[in-house]
Amino acid sequence: MNTFVDADPGLQRSRRRDAEQNRLAILRAAGTVLNRDPDASLDAIAGAAGLSRRALYGHFATRDDLIHSLLAHRVSEVLAAVERIEHPDPPTLLTLIGVTLWRQVESVRVMAQFALRGPFQHELSYGLQPLRDRVKHAVTVGAQTGRIRDDIDPATLARLVEGAVLSVLDEATRFPMDAATGERLVALSVLAILGYDAAGARALIAETPELRS
């Protein structure tokens, strides 16, 4: 009887859906719990997901396995969000990318900082390489067309653009900052790195609806 039931395609699909839902619930709970406490235990994460520790181990053998999967999940979300951004003007595109990154991580600031500065930073860096390549390309085009500064090597300037976002993230982790303020600081910081003065940065933000919160 059990063999017959297990062979039922509908039942198998239902079990796969349940397993995937449990896995996503664990990842969501892990993001929330680790944002509060990067050293949180698997028990705490399982409890937040409404599952037993045994159920969690059915998906992730170790804490590191869980964190690896969580980071891969978040990276895929970030890349998908950034891939949707299109703009013909390089400085505007770069600012939109920076703001989009902030929007993706601001609700999990501590977890994001832990990932970017902690033991998983090299793995995360590899996952984000397509984004870094796009930023470098936009910087190169912007310098060649006179839209952004050309007195800094494009590879270096691209890293400084990334650093501008991380600086705001660091500030928001240490001191109270609402999402809109952080978003504006990211936009202004990216544009400052690209060579814009305060008036020019404010004008570009005002002319770009996607940058106005």
PDB file of C-alpha atoms in Angstrom:
ATOM      1  CA  MET A   1       0.000   0.000   0.000  1.00  0.00           C
ATOM      2  CA  ASN A   2       2.740   2.475   0.924  1.00  0.00           C
ATOM      3  CA  THR A   3       4.579   1.770  -2.327  1.00  0.00           C
ATOM      4  CA  PHE A   4       1.437   2.523  -4.294  1.00  0.00           C
ATOM      5  CA  VAL A   5       0.749   5.736  -2.402  1.00  0.00           C
ATOM      6  CA  ASP A   6       4.339   6.943  -2.689  1.00  0.00           C
ATOM      7  CA  ALA A   7       4.203   6.368  -6.425  1.00  0.00           C
ATOM      8  CA  ASP A   8       1.248   8.727  -6.792  1.00  0.00           C
ATOM      9  CA  PRO A   9       2.548  11.666  -8.914  1.00  0.00           C
ATOM     10  CA  GLY A  10       0.177  14.126  -7.234  1.00  0.00           C
ATOM     11  CA  LEU A  11       1.362  13.145  -3.792  1.00  0.00           C
ATOM     12  CA  GLN A  12       4.986  13.414  -4.856  1.00  0.00           C
ATOM     13  CA  ARG A  13       4.426  16.900  -6.251  1.00  0.00           C
ATOM     14  CA  SER A  14       2.663  17.909  -3.041  1.00  0.00           C
ATOM     15  CA  ARG A  15       5.581  16.659  -0.952  1.00  0.00           C
ATOM     16  CA  ARG A  16       8.072  18.517  -3.128  1.00  0.00           C
ATOM     17  CA  ARG A  17       6.036  21.722  -2.761  1.00  0.00           C
ATOM     18  CA  ASP A  18       5.886  21.274   1.004  1.00  0.00           C
ATOM     19  CA  ALA A  19       9.630  20.651   1.154  1.00  0.00           C
ATOM     20  CA  GLU A  20      10.377  23.745  -0.930  1.00  0.00           C
ATOM     21  CA  GLN A  21       8.014  25.869   1.185  1.00  0.00           C
ATOM     22  CA  ASN A  22       9.753  24.650   4.347  1.00  0.00           C
ATOM     23  CA  ARG A  23      13.147  25.421   2.828  1.00  0.00           C
ATOM     24  CA  LEU A  24      12.089  28.971   1.911  1.00  0.00           C
ATOM     25  CA  ALA A  25      10.556  29.432   5.375  1.00  0.00           C
ATOM     26  CA  ILE A  26      13.889  28.435   6.927  1.00  0.00           C
ATOM     27  CA  LEU A  27      15.801  30.868   4.692  1.00  0.00           C
ATOM     28  CA  ARG A  28      13.411  33.730   5.492  1.00  0.00           C
ATOM     29  CA  ALA A  29      13.618  32.972   9.202  1.00  0.00           C
ATOM     30  CA  ALA A  30      17.417  32.717   9.025  1.00  0.00           C
ATOM     31  CA  GLY A  31      17.644  36.143   7.405  1.00  0.00           C
ATOM     32  CA  THR A  32      15.496  37.695  10.133  1.00  0.00           C
ATOM     33  CA  VAL A  33      17.104  35.910  13.079  1.00  0.00           C
ATOM     34  CA  LEU A  34      20.699  36.366  11.901  1.00  0.00           C
ATOM     35  CA  ASN A  35      19.987  40.044  11.286  1.00  0.00           C
ATOM     36  CA  ARG A  36      19.199  40.339  14.992  1.00  0.00           C
ATOM     37  CA  ASP A  37      22.034  38.069  16.091  1.00  0.00           C
ATOM     38  CA  PRO A  38      24.680  36.812  13.616  1.00  0.00           C
ATOM     39  CA  ASP A  39      25.604  34.100  16.154  1.00  0.00           C
ATOM     40  CA  ALA A  40      22.054  32.767  16.511  1.00  0.00           C
ATOM     41  CA  SER A  41      21.708  29.001  16.867  1.00  0.00           C
ATOM     42  CA  LEU A  42      19.976  26.598  14.505  1.00  0.00           C
ATOM     43  CA  ASP A  43      17.387  26.012  17.221  1.00  0.00           C
ATOM     44  CA  ALA A  44      16.497  29.712  17.173  1.00  0.00           C
ATOM     45  CA  ILE A  45      16.221  29.701  13.387  1.00  0.00           C
ATOM     46  CA  ALA A  46      14.115  26.530  13.333  1.00  0.00           C
ATOM     47  CA  GLY A  47      11.800  27.989  15.979  1.00  0.00           C
ATOM     48  CA  ALA A  48      11.375  31.221  14.016  1.00  0.00           C
ATOM     49  CA  ALA A  49      10.482  29.158  10.934  1.00  0.00           C
ATOM     50  CA  GLY A  50       7.875  27.214  12.930  1.00  0.00           C
ATOM     51  CA  LEU A  51       9.764  23.964  12.340  1.00  0.00           C
ATOM     52  CA  SER A  52      11.632  21.449  14.452  1.00  0.00           C
ATOM     53  CA  ARG A  53      15.418  21.240  14.528  1.00  0.00           C
ATOM     54  CA  ARG A  54      15.080  17.832  12.869  1.00  0.00           C
ATOM     55  CA  ALA A  55      13.094  19.368  10.007  1.00  0.00           C
ATOM     56  CA  LEU A  56      15.774  22.026   9.560  1.00  0.00           C
ATOM     57  CA  TYR A  57      18.478  19.360   9.397  1.00  0.00           C
ATOM     58  CA  GLY A  58      16.470  17.666   6.670  1.00  0.00           C
ATOM     59  CA  HIS A  59      17.388  20.635   4.467  1.00  0.00           C
ATOM     60  CA  PHE A  60      20.706  21.861   5.879  1.00  0.00           C
ATOM     61  CA  ALA A  61      23.265  19.541   7.439  1.00  0.00           C
ATOM     62  CA  THR A  62      25.214  22.312   9.219  1.00  0.00           C
ATOM     63  CA  ARG A  63      24.936  25.964  10.138  1.00  0.00           C
ATOM     64  CA  ASP A  64      27.455  26.815   7.439  1.00  0.00           C
ATOM     65  CA  ASP A  65      25.332  24.983   4.860  1.00  0.00           C
ATOM     66  CA  LEU A  66      22.364  27.107   5.879  1.00  0.00           C
ATOM     67  CA  ILE A  67      24.324  30.357   5.676  1.00  0.00           C
ATOM     68  CA  HIS A  68      25.785  29.386   2.288  1.00  0.00           C
ATOM     69  CA  SER A  69      22.266  28.730   0.965  1.00  0.00           C
ATOM     70  CA  LEU A  70      20.935  31.948   2.491  1.00  0.00           C
ATOM     71  CA  LEU A  71      23.674  34.022   0.868  1.00  0.00           C
ATOM     72  CA  ALA A  72      23.144  32.323  -2.502  1.00  0.00           C
ATOM     73  CA  HIS A  73      19.419  33.032  -2.215  1.00  0.00           C
ATOM     74  CA  ARG A  74      20.001  36.687  -1.361  1.00  0.00           C
ATOM     75  CA  VAL A  75      22.592  37.113  -4.123  1.00  0.00           C
ATOM     76  CA  SER A  76      20.153  35.725  -6.687  1.00  0.00           C
ATOM     77  CA  GLU A  77      17.524  38.214  -5.493  1.00  0.00           C
ATOM     78  CA  VAL A  78      19.984  41.116  -5.694  1.00  0.00           C
ATOM     79  CA  LEU A  79      21.150  40.158  -9.187  1.00  0.00           C
ATOM     80  CA  ALA A  80      17.562  39.764 -10.395  1.00  0.00           C
ATOM     81  CA  ALA A  81      16.651  43.207  -9.040  1.00  0.00           C
ATOM     82  CA  VAL A  82      19.681  44.867 -10.628  1.00  0.00           C
ATOM     83  CA  GLU A  83      19.165  43.125 -13.974  1.00  0.00           C
ATOM     84  CA  ARG A  84      15.815  44.891 -14.271  1.00  0.00           C
ATOM     85  CA  ILE A  85      17.532  48.306 -14.189  1.00  0.00           C
ATOM     86  CA  GLU A  86      18.084  49.965 -17.535  1.00  0.00           C
ATOM     87  CA  HIS A  87      19.120  53.555 -18.219  1.00  0.00           C
ATOM     88  CA  PRO A  88      21.126  55.088 -21.094  1.00  0.00           C
ATOM     89  CA  ASP A  89      22.950  57.588 -18.872  1.00  0.00           C
ATOM     90  CA  PRO A  90      25.903  55.937 -17.032  1.00  0.00           C
ATOM     91  CA  PRO A  91      25.876  58.066 -13.839  1.00  0.00           C
ATOM     92  CA  THR A  92      22.120  57.658 -13.509  1.00  0.00           C
ATOM     93  CA  LEU A  93      22.440  53.910 -14.109  1.00  0.00           C
ATOM     94  CA  LEU A  94      25.179  53.613 -11.484  1.00  0.00           C
ATOM     95  CA  THR A  95      23.139  55.593  -8.967  1.00  0.00           C
ATOM     96  CA  LEU A  96      20.089  53.415  -9.642  1.00  0.00           C
ATOM     97  CA  ILE A  97      22.215  50.309  -9.103  1.00  0.00           C
ATOM     98  CA  GLY A  98      23.489  51.689  -5.792  1.00  0.00           C
ATOM     99  CA  VAL A  99      20.005  52.599  -4.599  1.00  0.00           C
ATOM    100  CA  THR A 100      18.649  49.213  -5.665  1.00  0.00           C
ATOM    101  CA  LEU A 101      21.375  47.475  -3.673  1.00  0.00           C
ATOM    102  CA  TRP A 102      20.421  49.562  -0.642  1.00  0.00           C
ATOM    103  CA  ARG A 103      16.744  48.693  -1.080  1.00  0.00           C
ATOM    104  CA  GLN A 104      17.672  45.005  -1.184  1.00  0.00           C
ATOM    105  CA  VAL A 105      19.764  44.996   2.004  1.00  0.00           C
ATOM    106  CA  GLU A 106      18.483  47.791   4.221  1.00  0.00           C
ATOM    107  CA  SER A 107      15.910  45.573   5.967  1.00  0.00           C
ATOM    108  CA  VAL A 108      18.640  43.049   6.862  1.00  0.00           C
ATOM    109  CA  ARG A 109      21.465  45.476   7.570  1.00  0.00           C
ATOM    110  CA  VAL A 110      23.343  43.490  10.195  1.00  0.00           C
ATOM    111  CA  MET A 111      23.113  40.269   8.193  1.00  0.00           C
ATOM    112  CA  ALA A 112      24.304  42.061   5.060  1.00  0.00           C
ATOM    113  CA  GLN A 113      27.271  43.603   6.856  1.00  0.00           C
ATOM    114  CA  PHE A 114      28.132  40.241   8.392  1.00  0.00           C
ATOM    115  CA  ALA A 115      28.089  38.644   4.944  1.00  0.00           C
ATOM    116  CA  LEU A 116      30.127  41.387   3.288  1.00  0.00           C
ATOM    117  CA  ARG A 117      32.739  41.732   6.040  1.00  0.00           C
ATOM    118  CA  GLY A 118      32.756  38.243   7.572  1.00  0.00           C
ATOM    119  CA  PRO A 119      34.125  34.806   6.683  1.00  0.00           C
ATOM    120  CA  PHE A 120      31.836  34.411   3.666  1.00  0.00           C
ATOM    121  CA  GLN A 121      32.933  37.600   1.919  1.00  0.00           C
ATOM    122  CA  HIS A 122      35.013  35.846  -0.751  1.00  0.00           C
ATOM    123  CA  GLU A 123      32.154  33.528  -1.673  1.00  0.00           C
ATOM    124  CA  LEU A 124      29.778  36.488  -1.774  1.00  0.00           C
ATOM    125  CA  SER A 125      32.232  38.466  -3.877  1.00  0.00           C
ATOM    126  CA  TYR A 126      32.316  35.647  -6.444  1.00  0.00           C
ATOM    127  CA  GLY A 127      28.517  35.525  -6.594  1.00  0.00           C
ATOM    128  CA  LEU A 128      28.282  39.274  -7.130  1.00  0.00           C
ATOM    129  CA  GLN A 129      30.898  39.360  -9.901  1.00  0.00           C
ATOM    130  CA  PRO A 130      28.316  39.866 -12.705  1.00  0.00           C
ATOM    131  CA  LEU A 131      27.111  42.982 -10.887  1.00  0.00           C
ATOM    132  CA  ARG A 132      30.652  44.253 -10.429  1.00  0.00           C
ATOM    133  CA  ASP A 133      31.367  43.713 -14.117  1.00  0.00           C
ATOM    134  CA  ARG A 134      28.304  45.762 -15.028  1.00  0.00           C
ATOM    135  CA  VAL A 135      29.343  48.587 -12.698  1.00  0.00           C
ATOM    136  CA  LYS A 136      32.841  48.645 -14.199  1.00  0.00           C
ATOM    137  CA  HIS A 137      31.396  48.731 -17.732  1.00  0.00           C
ATOM    138  CA  ALA A 138      29.090  51.648 -16.851  1.00  0.00           C
ATOM    139  CA  VAL A 139      32.011  53.521 -15.262  1.00  0.00           C
ATOM    140  CA  THR A 140      34.135  52.969 -18.363  1.00  0.00           C
ATOM    141  CA  VAL A 141      31.405  54.195 -20.717  1.00  0.00           C
ATOM    142  CA  GLY A 142      30.658  57.171 -18.467  1.00  0.00           C
ATOM    143  CA  ALA A 143      34.307  58.251 -18.443  1.00  0.00           C
ATOM    144  CA  GLN A 144      34.655  57.807 -22.197  1.00  0.00           C
ATOM    145  CA  THR A 145      31.566  59.929 -22.876  1.00  0.00           C
ATOM    146  CA  GLY A 146      32.467  62.665 -20.407  1.00  0.00           C
ATOM    147  CA  ARG A 147      29.511  61.972 -18.119  1.00  0.00           C
ATOM    148  CA  ILE A 148      31.661  61.043 -15.134  1.00  0.00           C
ATOM    149  CA  ARG A 149      35.220  61.742 -14.024  1.00  0.00           C
ATOM    150  CA  ASP A 150      38.028  60.205 -16.064  1.00  0.00           C
ATOM    151  CA  ASP A 151      40.938  60.895 -13.699  1.00  0.00           C
ATOM    152  CA  ILE A 152      40.558  57.578 -11.831  1.00  0.00           C
ATOM    153  CA  ASP A 153      41.097  54.134 -13.321  1.00  0.00           C
ATOM    154  CA  PRO A 154      37.678  52.571 -14.119  1.00  0.00           C
ATOM    155  CA  ALA A 155      38.350  49.434 -12.053  1.00  0.00           C
ATOM    156  CA  THR A 156      39.289  51.550  -9.041  1.00  0.00           C
ATOM    157  CA  LEU A 157      36.349  53.896  -9.518  1.00  0.00           C
ATOM    158  CA  ALA A 158      33.974  50.927  -9.770  1.00  0.00           C
ATOM    159  CA  ARG A 159      35.239  49.627  -6.424  1.00  0.00           C
ATOM    160  CA  LEU A 160      34.800  53.084  -4.901  1.00  0.00           C
ATOM    161  CA  VAL A 161      31.185  53.139  -6.109  1.00  0.00           C
ATOM    162  CA  GLU A 162      30.623  49.829  -4.329  1.00  0.00           C
ATOM    163  CA  GLY A 163      32.375  51.209  -1.280  1.00  0.00           C
ATOM    164  CA  ALA A 164      30.023  54.182  -1.190  1.00  0.00           C
ATOM    165  CA  VAL A 165      27.069  51.829  -0.730  1.00  0.00           C
ATOM    166  CA  LEU A 166      28.932  49.844   1.941  1.00  0.00           C
ATOM    167  CA  SER A 167      29.811  53.032   3.824  1.00  0.00           C
ATOM    168  CA  VAL A 168      26.138  53.947   4.125  1.00  0.00           C
ATOM    169  CA  LEU A 169      25.366  50.378   5.198  1.00  0.00           C
ATOM    170  CA  ASP A 170      28.035  50.617   7.917  1.00  0.00           C
ATOM    171  CA  GLU A 171      26.608  53.918   9.124  1.00  0.00           C
ATOM    172  CA  ALA A 172      23.047  52.550   9.144  1.00  0.00           C
ATOM    173  CA  THR A 173      24.154  49.523  11.156  1.00  0.00           C
ATOM    174  CA  ARG A 174      25.834  51.606  13.847  1.00  0.00           C
ATOM    175  CA  PHE A 175      23.370  54.483  14.093  1.00  0.00           C
ATOM    176  CA  PRO A 176      19.593  54.849  13.599  1.00  0.00           C
ATOM    177  CA  MET A 177      18.701  55.586   9.985  1.00  0.00           C
ATOM    178  CA  ASP A 178      15.414  55.222   8.164  1.00  0.00           C
ATOM    179  CA  ALA A 179      15.248  53.606   4.738  1.00  0.00           C
ATOM    180  CA  ALA A 180      14.573  56.840   2.823  1.00  0.00           C
ATOM    181  CA  THR A 181      17.511  58.651   4.423  1.00  0.00           C
ATOM    182  CA  GLY A 182      19.823  55.764   3.617  1.00  0.00           C
ATOM    183  CA  GLU A 183      18.591  55.676   0.047  1.00  0.00           C
ATOM    184  CA  ARG A 184      19.316  59.375  -0.434  1.00  0.00           C
ATOM    185  CA  LEU A 185      22.748  59.040   1.170  1.00  0.00           C
ATOM    186  CA  VAL A 186      23.603  56.194  -1.199  1.00  0.00           C
ATOM    187  CA  ALA A 187      22.562  58.254  -4.225  1.00  0.00           C
ATOM    188  CA  LEU A 188      24.516  61.319  -3.080  1.00  0.00           C
ATOM    189  CA  SER A 189      27.586  59.240  -2.142  1.00  0.00           C
ATOM    190  CA  VAL A 190      27.701  57.408  -5.477  1.00  0.00           C
ATOM    191  CA  LEU A 191      27.365  60.648  -7.410  1.00  0.00           C
ATOM    192  CA  ALA A 192      30.064  62.312  -5.302  1.00  0.00           C
ATOM    193  CA  ILE A 193      32.439  59.446  -6.097  1.00  0.00           C
ATOM    194  CA  LEU A 194      31.594  59.864  -9.792  1.00  0.00           C
ATOM    195  CA  GLY A 195      32.638  63.537  -9.649  1.00  0.00           C
ATOM    196  CA  TYR A 196      29.340  65.381  -9.082  1.00  0.00           C
ATOM    197  CA  ASP A 197      29.149  68.356  -6.773  1.00  0.00           C
ATOM    198  CA  ALA A 198      26.220  68.730  -4.361  1.00  0.00           C
ATOM    199  CA  ALA A 199      24.117  70.837  -6.730  1.00  0.00           C
ATOM    200  CA  GLY A 200      24.707  68.524  -9.675  1.00  0.00           C
ATOM    201  CA  ALA A 201      23.860  65.446  -7.605  1.00  0.00           C
ATOM    202  CA  ARG A 202      20.632  66.978  -6.322  1.00  0.00           C
ATOM    203  CA  ALA A 203      19.643  67.954  -9.858  1.00  0.00           C
ATOM    204  CA  LEU A 204      20.224  64.454 -11.225  1.00  0.00           C
ATOM    205  CA  ILE A 205      18.200  62.916  -8.387  1.00  0.00           C
ATOM    206  CA  ALA A 206      15.377  65.411  -8.944  1.00  0.00           C
ATOM    207  CA  GLU A 207      15.309  64.575 -12.663  1.00  0.00           C
ATOM    208  CA  THR A 208      15.106  60.815 -12.064  1.00  0.00           C
ATOM    209  CA  PRO A 209      11.718  59.622 -10.723  1.00  0.00           C
ATOM    210  CA  GLU A 210      13.138  56.221  -9.708  1.00  0.00           C
ATOM    211  CA  LEU A 211      15.520  57.978  -7.301  1.00  0.00           C
ATOM    212  CA  ARG A 212      12.860  59.980  -5.529  1.00  0.00           C
ATOM    213  CA  SER A 213      11.459  58.143  -2.486  1.00  0.00           C
TER     214      SER A 213
END
